[in-house]
mmCIF file of N, CA and C in Angstrom:
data_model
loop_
_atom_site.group_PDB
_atom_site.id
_atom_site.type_symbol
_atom_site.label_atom_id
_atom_site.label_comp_id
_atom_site.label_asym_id
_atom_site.label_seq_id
_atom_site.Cartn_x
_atom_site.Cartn_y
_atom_site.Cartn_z
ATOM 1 N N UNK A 126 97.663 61.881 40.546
ATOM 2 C CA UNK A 126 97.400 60.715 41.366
ATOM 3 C C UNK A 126 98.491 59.670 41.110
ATOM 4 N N UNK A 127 99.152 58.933 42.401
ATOM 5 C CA UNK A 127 100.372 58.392 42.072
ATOM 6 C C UNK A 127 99.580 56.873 42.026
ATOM 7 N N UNK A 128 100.424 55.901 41.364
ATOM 8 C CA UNK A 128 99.668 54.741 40.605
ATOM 9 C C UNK A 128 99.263 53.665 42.159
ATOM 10 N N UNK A 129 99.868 54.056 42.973
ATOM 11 C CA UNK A 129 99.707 53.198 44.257
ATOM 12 C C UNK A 129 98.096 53.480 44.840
ATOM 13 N N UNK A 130 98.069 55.057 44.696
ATOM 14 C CA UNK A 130 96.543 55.642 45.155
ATOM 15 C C UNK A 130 95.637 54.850 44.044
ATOM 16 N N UNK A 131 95.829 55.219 43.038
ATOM 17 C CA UNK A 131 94.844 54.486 41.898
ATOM 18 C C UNK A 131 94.240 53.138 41.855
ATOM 19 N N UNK A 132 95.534 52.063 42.286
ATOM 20 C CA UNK A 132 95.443 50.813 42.509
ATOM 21 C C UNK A 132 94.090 50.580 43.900
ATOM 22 N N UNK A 133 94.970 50.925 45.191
ATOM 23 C CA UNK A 133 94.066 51.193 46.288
ATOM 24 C C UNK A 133 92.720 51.631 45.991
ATOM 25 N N UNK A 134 92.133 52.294 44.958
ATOM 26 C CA UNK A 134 91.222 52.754 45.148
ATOM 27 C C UNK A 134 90.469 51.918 44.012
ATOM 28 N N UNK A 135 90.755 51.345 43.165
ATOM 29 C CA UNK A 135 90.051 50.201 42.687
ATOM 30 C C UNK A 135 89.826 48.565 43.508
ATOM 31 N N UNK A 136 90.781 48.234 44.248
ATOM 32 C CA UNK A 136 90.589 47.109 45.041
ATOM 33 C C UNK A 136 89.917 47.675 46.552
ATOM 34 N N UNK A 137 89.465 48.857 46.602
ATOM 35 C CA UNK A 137 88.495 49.503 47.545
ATOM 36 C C UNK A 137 87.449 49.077 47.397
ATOM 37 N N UNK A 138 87.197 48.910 46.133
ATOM 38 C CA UNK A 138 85.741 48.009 45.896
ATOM 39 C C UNK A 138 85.201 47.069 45.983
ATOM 40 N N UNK A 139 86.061 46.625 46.318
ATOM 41 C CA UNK A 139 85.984 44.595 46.465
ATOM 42 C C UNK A 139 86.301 44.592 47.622
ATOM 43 N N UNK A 140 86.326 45.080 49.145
ATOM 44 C CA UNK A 140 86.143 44.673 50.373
ATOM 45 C C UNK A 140 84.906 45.766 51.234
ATOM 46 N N UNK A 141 84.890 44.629 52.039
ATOM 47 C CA UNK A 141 83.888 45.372 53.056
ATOM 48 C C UNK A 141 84.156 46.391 53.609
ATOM 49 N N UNK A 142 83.411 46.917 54.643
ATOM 50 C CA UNK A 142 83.827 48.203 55.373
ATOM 51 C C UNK A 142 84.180 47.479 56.561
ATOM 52 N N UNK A 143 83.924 46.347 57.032
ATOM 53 C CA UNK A 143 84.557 46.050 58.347
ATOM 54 C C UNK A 143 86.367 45.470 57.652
ATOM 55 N N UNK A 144 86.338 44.845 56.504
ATOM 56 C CA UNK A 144 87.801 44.900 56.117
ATOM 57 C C UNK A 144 88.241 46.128 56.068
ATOM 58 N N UNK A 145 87.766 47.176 55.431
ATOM 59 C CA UNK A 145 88.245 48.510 55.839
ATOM 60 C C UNK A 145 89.083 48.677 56.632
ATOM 61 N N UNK A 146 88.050 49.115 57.781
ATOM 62 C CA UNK A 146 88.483 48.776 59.559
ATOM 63 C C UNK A 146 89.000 48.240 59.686
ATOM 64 N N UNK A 147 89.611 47.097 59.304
ATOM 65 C CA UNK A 147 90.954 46.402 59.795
ATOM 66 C C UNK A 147 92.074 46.590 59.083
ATOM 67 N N UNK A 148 92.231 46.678 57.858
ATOM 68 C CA UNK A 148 93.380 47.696 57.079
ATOM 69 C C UNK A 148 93.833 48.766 57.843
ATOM 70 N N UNK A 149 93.009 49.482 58.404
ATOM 71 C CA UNK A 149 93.166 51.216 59.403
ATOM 72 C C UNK A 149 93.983 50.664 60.774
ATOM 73 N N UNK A 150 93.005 49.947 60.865
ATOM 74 C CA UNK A 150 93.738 49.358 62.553
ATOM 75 C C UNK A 150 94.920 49.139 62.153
ATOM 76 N N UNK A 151 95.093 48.000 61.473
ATOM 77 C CA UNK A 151 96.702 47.404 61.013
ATOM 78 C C UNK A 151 97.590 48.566 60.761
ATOM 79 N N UNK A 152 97.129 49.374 59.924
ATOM 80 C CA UNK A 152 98.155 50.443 59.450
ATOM 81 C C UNK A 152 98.465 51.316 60.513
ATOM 82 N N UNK A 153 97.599 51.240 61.880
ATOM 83 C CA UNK A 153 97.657 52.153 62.595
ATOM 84 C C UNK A 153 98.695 51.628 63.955
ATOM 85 N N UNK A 154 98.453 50.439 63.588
ATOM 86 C CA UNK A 154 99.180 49.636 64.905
ATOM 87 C C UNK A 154 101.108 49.738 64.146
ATOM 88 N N UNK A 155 100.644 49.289 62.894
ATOM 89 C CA UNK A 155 102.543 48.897 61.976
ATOM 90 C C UNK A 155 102.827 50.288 62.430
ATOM 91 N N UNK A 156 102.571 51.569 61.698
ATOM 92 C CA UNK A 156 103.227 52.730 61.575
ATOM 93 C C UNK A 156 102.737 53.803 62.871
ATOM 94 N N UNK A 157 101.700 53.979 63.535
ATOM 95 C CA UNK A 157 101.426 54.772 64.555
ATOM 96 C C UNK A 157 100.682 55.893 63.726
ATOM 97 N N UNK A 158 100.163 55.958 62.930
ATOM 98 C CA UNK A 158 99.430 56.854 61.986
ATOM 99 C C UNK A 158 98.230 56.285 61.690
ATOM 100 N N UNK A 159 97.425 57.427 61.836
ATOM 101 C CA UNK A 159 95.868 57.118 61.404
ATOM 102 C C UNK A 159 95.435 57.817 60.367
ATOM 103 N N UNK A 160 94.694 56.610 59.109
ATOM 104 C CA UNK A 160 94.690 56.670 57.906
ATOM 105 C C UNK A 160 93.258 57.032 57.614
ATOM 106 N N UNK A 161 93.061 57.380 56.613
ATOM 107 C CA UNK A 161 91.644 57.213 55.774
ATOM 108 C C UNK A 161 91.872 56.844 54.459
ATOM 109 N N UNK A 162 90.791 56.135 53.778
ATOM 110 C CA UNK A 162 91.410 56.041 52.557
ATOM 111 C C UNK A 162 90.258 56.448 51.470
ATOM 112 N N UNK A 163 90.181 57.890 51.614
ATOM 113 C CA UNK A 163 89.500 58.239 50.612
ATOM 114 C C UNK A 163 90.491 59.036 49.788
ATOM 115 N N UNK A 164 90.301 59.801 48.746
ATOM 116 C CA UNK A 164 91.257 59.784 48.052
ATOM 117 C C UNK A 164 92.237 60.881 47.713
ATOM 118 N N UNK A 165 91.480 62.183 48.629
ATOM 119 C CA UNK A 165 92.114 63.229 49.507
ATOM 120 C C UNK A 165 93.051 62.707 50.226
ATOM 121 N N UNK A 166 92.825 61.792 51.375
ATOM 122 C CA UNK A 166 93.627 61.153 52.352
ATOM 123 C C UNK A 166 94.768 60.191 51.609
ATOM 124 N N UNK A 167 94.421 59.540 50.893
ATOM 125 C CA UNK A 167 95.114 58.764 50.115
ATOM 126 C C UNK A 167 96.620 59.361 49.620
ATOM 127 N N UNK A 168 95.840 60.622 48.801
ATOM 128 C CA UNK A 168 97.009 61.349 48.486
ATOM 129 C C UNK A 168 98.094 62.073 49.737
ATOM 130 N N UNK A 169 97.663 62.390 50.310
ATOM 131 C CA UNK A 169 98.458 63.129 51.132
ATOM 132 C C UNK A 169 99.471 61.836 52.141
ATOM 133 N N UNK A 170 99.089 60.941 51.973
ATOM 134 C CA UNK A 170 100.202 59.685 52.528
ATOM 135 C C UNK A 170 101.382 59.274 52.003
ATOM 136 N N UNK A 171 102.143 59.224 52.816
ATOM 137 C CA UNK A 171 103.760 58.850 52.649
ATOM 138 C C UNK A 171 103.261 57.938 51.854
ATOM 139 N N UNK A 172 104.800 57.482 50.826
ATOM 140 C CA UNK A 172 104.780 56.610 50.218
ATOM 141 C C UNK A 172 105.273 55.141 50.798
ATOM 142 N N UNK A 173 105.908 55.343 52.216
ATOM 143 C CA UNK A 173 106.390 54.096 52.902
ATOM 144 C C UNK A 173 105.196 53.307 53.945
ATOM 145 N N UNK A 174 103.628 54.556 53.703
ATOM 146 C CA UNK A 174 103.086 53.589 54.291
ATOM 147 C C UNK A 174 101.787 53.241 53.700
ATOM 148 N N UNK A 175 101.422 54.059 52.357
ATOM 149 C CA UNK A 175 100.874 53.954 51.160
ATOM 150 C C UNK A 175 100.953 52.235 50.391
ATOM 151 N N UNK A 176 102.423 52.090 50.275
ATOM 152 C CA UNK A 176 103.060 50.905 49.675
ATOM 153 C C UNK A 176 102.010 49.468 50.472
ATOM 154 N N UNK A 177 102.688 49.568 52.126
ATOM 155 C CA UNK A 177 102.387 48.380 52.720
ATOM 156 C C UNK A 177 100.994 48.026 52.681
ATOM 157 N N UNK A 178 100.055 49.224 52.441
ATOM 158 C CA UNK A 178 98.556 49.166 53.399
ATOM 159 C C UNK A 178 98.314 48.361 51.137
ATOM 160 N N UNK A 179 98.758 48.944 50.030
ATOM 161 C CA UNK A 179 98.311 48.228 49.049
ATOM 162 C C UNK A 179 98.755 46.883 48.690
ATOM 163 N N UNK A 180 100.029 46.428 49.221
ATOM 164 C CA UNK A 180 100.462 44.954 49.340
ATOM 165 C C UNK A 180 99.276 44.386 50.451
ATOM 166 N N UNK A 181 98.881 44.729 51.274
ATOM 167 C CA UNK A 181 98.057 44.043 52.197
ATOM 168 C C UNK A 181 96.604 43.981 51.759
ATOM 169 N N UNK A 182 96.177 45.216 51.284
ATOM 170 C CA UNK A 182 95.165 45.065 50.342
ATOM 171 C C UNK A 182 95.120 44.122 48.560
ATOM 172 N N UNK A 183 96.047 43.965 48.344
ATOM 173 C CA UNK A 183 95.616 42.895 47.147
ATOM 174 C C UNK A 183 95.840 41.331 47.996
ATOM 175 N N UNK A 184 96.606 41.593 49.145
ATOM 176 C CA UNK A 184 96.825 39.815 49.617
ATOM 177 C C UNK A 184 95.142 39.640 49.991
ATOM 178 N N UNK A 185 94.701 40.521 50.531
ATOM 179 C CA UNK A 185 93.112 40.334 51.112
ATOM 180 C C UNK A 185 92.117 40.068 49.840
ATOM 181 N N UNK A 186 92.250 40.687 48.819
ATOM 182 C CA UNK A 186 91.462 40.886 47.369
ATOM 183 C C UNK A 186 91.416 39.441 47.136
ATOM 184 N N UNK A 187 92.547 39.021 47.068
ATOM 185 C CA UNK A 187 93.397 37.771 46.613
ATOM 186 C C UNK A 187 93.067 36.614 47.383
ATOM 187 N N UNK A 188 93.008 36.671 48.084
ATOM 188 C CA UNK A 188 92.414 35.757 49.430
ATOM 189 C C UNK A 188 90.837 35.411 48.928
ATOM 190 N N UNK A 189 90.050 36.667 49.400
ATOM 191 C CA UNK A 189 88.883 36.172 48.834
ATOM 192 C C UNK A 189 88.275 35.691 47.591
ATOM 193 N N UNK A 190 89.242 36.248 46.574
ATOM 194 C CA UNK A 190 88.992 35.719 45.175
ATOM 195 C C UNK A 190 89.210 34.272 44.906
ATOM 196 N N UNK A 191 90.129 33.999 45.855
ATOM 197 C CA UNK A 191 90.803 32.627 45.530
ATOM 198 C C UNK A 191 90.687 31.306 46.479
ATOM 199 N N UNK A 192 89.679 31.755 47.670
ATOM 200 C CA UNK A 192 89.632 30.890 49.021
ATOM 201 C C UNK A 192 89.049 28.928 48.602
ATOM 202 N N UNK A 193 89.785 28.720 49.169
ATOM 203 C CA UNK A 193 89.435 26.953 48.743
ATOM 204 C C UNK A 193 87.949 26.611 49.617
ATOM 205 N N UNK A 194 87.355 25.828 48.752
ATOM 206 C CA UNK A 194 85.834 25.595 49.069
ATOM 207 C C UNK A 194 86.398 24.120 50.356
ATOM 208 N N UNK A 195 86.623 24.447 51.000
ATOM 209 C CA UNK A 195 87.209 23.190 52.995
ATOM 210 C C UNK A 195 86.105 22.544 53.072
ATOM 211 N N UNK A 196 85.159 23.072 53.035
ATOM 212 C CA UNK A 196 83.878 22.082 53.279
ATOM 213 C C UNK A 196 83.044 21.190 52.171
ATOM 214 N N UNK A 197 83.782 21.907 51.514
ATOM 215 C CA UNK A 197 83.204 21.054 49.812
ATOM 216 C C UNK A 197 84.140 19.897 49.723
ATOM 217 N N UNK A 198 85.431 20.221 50.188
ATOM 218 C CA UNK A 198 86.201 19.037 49.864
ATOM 219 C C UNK A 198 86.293 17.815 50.561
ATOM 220 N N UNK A 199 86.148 18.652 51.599
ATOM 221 C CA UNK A 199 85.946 17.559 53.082
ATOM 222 C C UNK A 199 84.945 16.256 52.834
ATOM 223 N N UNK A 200 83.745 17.080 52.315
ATOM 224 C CA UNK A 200 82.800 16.031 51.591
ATOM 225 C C UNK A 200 82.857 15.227 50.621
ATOM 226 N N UNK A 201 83.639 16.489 49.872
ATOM 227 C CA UNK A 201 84.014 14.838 48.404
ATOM 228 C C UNK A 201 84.617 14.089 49.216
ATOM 229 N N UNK A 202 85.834 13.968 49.916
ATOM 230 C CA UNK A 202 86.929 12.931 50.965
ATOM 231 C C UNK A 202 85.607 12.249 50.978
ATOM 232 N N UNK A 203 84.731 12.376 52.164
ATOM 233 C CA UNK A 203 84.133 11.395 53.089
ATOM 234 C C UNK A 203 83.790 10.272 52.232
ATOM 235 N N UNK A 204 83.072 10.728 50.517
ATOM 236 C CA UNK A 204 82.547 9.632 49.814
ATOM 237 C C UNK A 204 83.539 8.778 49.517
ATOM 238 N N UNK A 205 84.429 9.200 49.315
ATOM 239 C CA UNK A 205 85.742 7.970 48.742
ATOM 240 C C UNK A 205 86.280 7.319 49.435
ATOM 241 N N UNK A 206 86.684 6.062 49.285
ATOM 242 C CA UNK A 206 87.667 5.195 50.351
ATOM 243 C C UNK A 206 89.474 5.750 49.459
ATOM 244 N N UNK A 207 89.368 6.282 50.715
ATOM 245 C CA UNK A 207 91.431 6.238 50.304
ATOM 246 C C UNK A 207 91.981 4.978 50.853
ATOM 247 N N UNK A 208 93.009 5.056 50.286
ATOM 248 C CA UNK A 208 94.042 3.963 50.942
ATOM 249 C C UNK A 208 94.507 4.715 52.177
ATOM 250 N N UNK A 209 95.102 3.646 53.080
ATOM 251 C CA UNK A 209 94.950 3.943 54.589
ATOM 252 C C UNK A 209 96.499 4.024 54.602
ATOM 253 N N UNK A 210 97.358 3.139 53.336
ATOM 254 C CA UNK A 210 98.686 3.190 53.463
ATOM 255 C C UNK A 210 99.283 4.001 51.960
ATOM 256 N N UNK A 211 100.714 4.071 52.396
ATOM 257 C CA UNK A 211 101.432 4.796 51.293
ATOM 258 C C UNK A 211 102.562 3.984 50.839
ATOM 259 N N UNK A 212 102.690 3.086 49.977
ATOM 260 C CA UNK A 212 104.120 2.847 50.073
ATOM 261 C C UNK A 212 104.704 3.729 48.415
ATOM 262 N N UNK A 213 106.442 3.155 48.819
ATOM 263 C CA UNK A 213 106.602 3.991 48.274
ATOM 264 C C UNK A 213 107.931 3.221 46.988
ATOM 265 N N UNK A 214 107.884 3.511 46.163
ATOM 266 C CA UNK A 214 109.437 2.266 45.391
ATOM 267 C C UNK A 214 110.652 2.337 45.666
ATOM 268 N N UNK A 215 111.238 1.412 44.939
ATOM 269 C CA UNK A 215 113.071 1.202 45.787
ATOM 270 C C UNK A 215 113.618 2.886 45.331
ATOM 271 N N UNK A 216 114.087 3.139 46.199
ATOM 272 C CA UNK A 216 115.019 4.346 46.319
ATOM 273 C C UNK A 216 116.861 3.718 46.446
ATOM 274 N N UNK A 217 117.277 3.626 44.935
ATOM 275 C CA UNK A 217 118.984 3.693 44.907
ATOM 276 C C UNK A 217 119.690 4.424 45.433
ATOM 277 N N UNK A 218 120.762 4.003 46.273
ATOM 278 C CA UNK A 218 122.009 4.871 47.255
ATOM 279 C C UNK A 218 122.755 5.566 45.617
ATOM 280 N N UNK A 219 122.535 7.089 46.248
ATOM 281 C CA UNK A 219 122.599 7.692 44.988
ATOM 282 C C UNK A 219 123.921 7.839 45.155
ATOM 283 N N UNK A 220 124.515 7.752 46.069
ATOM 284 C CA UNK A 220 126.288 7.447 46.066
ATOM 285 C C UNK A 220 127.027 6.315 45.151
ATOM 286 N N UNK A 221 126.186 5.059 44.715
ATOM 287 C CA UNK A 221 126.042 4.275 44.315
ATOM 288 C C UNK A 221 126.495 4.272 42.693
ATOM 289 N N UNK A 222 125.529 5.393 42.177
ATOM 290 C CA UNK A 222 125.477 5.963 40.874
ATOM 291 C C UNK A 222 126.731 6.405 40.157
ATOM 292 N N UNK A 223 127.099 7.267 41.224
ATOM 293 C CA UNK A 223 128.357 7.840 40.256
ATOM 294 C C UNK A 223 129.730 7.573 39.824
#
């Protein structure tokens, strides 16, 4: 088992089956090949399209592991008054300097 199949098949576990389905589609639309990824199938895949479908699978892993809580923050915002302006300090003509 080459270490790309191995990888794939541990971050197999951490998405859905409709992410599935869209890994397949994608891979099917980039390269014109239709995939499975069990681990028969796995193996028997090029390595040029093996590679892309596991870079796309940890960005997805990665994504969900790491997604920012938008609505949580949105709310902390609302309680606080920000300042409405920005200023900013003297900036020296750095031509000036040398």
């Amino acid at each position: 088992m080459r270490i790309e199949e191995y990888q794939i098949n541990l971050l197999l576990k951490k998405v859905s089956a409709e992410e599935e389905a869209m890994l397949k589609n994608v891979i099917h639309k980039q390269f014109g090949v239709s995939v499975g990824l069990t681990p028969k199938e796995l193996s028997e895949m090029k390595l040029e399209v093996l590679t892309p479908l596991l870079n796309m699978l940890r960005g997805l892993v990665l994504t969900k592991q790491h997604k920012p809580d938008i609505r949580g923050a949105h709310y902390s915002l609302q309680s606080k008054s920000l300042p409405r302006k920005v200023v900013f300090g003297r900036v020296d003509n750095m031509d000036s300097q040398e």
